[in-house]
Amino acid sequence: MTDDKDVLRDVWFGRIPTCFTLYQDEITEREAEPYYLLLPRISYLTLVTDKVKKHFQKVMRQEEVNEIWFEYEGTPLKWHYPIGLLFDLHASNTALPWSITVHFKNFPEKDLLHCHSKDVIEAHFMACIKEADALKHKSQVINEMQKKDHKQLWMGLQNDKFEQFWAINRKLMEYPPEDSGFRYIPFRIYQATTERPFIQKLFRPIASGGQLHTLGDLLKDVCPSAITPEGGDIRFFMHYMDISVCSH
């Protein structure tokens, strides 16, 4: 994977044109113009929307501004899901730009986690990285890294710096030749048509007979309901460490 730099770069620079509009019931001192932004698919909403927040705060009374949150067609958008995952789960069939509604009041406590600072996003991101390395390398790689390496990994994502991020992340994607692969494949399967957040279980990259497992093997084992007879309308979207399944 570390040799596929052109593919990695294309994935990294994937963008979703998005139009942010302020919720109609928010109290403003003047009309709030929409705000347009190209969202990076691999990042998080609350990490890349500082300009959106500042744009709408300019037309609002300060006492009316609380924690910002986003929704799409009535569905609160979970900030701890990657942006590309959110789009594919909720809006993959819509015309671009993606239309997201911005709120500053009535935070949906039952649907969303609070995100009061970027430190919260960093903690979530690093927890995911550590979980994945526990599956791949028994946490050996992440534990051998220095604190500055962890910080470089995070700053690369936060500042959208491909080279900075992958200089560290490539270590997490390697394995000794004698191992023939990771211990387990870190993945999550998200489904748009179920209340279960995601499916996750242990899955080895190599079968007991020595043959390499395919994506189809993983899906048949973990999510057989997503595999339909020929002609079934099921689509899969691949993300870094995630798979989303949309059924129609």
Short mmCIF file of N, CA, C and O in Angstrom, two decimals, residues 21 24 34 56 64 73 77 85 87 102 116 125 127 132 164 175 192 212 234 238 243:
data_model
loop_
_atom_site.label_atom_id
_atom_site.label_comp_id
_atom_site.label_asym_id
_atom_site.label_seq_id
_atom_site.Cartn_x
_atom_site.Cartn_y
_atom_site.Cartn_z
N THR A 21 -25.90 26.37 4.93
CA THR A 21 -26.92 27.41 5.14
C THR A 21 -27.33 27.40 6.61
O THR A 21 -27.38 26.35 7.25
N GLN A 24 -33.26 28.14 9.50
CA GLN A 24 -34.16 29.28 9.35
C GLN A 24 -34.63 29.88 10.67
O GLN A 24 -34.97 31.07 10.73
N PRO A 34 -25.37 31.96 2.26
CA PRO A 34 -24.79 30.60 2.29
C PRO A 34 -23.27 30.68 2.23
O PRO A 34 -22.69 31.67 1.76
N PHE A 56 -21.09 32.62 9.89
CA PHE A 56 -22.45 32.79 10.40
C PHE A 56 -22.50 33.54 11.72
O PHE A 56 -23.50 34.22 12.01
N GLU A 64 -26.89 34.35 21.24
CA GLU A 64 -27.62 33.29 20.54
C GLU A 64 -26.70 32.19 20.03
O GLU A 64 -27.15 31.19 19.47
N GLU A 73 -31.01 17.19 5.84
CA GLU A 73 -32.39 16.73 5.67
C GLU A 73 -32.95 16.12 6.96
O GLU A 73 -33.55 15.04 6.94
N LEU A 77 -25.55 15.26 11.80
CA LEU A 77 -24.36 14.64 11.25
C LEU A 77 -23.31 14.42 12.34
O LEU A 77 -22.90 15.36 13.01
N LEU A 85 -17.54 9.46 4.68
CA LEU A 85 -18.47 8.44 5.17
C LEU A 85 -19.86 9.05 5.37
O LEU A 85 -20.87 8.46 4.97
N PHE A 87 -21.17 11.63 3.88
CA PHE A 87 -21.77 11.92 2.57
C PHE A 87 -22.30 10.64 1.92
O PHE A 87 -23.43 10.61 1.41
N VAL A 102 -26.74 24.50 9.21
CA VAL A 102 -25.94 24.83 10.39
C VAL A 102 -26.84 25.28 11.53
O VAL A 102 -27.76 26.08 11.34
N HIS A 116 -16.16 20.28 22.01
CA HIS A 116 -15.90 21.64 22.45
C HIS A 116 -14.55 22.19 21.98
O HIS A 116 -14.30 23.39 22.08
N PHE A 125 -9.42 10.62 17.04
CA PHE A 125 -8.62 10.16 15.91
C PHE A 125 -7.51 9.22 16.38
O PHE A 125 -7.32 8.13 15.82
N ALA A 127 -7.39 7.49 19.11
CA ALA A 127 -7.97 6.25 19.62
C ALA A 127 -8.25 5.27 18.48
O ALA A 127 -8.03 4.06 18.62
N ALA A 132 -6.68 0.37 15.49
CA ALA A 132 -6.30 -0.30 14.25
C ALA A 132 -4.94 -0.98 14.39
O ALA A 132 -4.74 -2.11 13.93
N GLN A 164 3.33 15.10 5.23
CA GLN A 164 3.54 15.10 6.66
C GLN A 164 2.82 13.92 7.31
O GLN A 164 3.39 13.23 8.17
N TYR A 175 4.46 -4.35 7.37
CA TYR A 175 4.58 -5.55 8.20
C TYR A 175 5.81 -6.34 7.73
O TYR A 175 6.23 -6.22 6.58
N ALA A 192 -26.57 2.20 5.91
CA ALA A 192 -27.48 3.35 5.94
C ALA A 192 -28.88 2.95 6.38
O ALA A 192 -29.67 3.81 6.77
N LEU A 212 -5.21 -15.72 -0.03
CA LEU A 212 -5.54 -14.36 0.41
C LEU A 212 -7.05 -14.15 0.39
O LEU A 212 -7.73 -14.54 -0.56
N ILE A 234 -27.20 -3.07 -4.45
CA ILE A 234 -26.39 -2.81 -3.28
C ILE A 234 -25.10 -2.13 -3.74
O ILE A 234 -24.47 -2.56 -4.71
N MET A 238 -15.81 2.44 -0.21
CA MET A 238 -14.65 2.14 0.60
C MET A 238 -14.07 3.43 1.17
O MET A 238 -13.93 4.44 0.48
N ILE A 243 -16.00 0.74 5.69
CA ILE A 243 -16.79 0.39 4.51
C ILE A 243 -18.21 0.83 4.81
O ILE A 243 -18.76 0.52 5.86
#
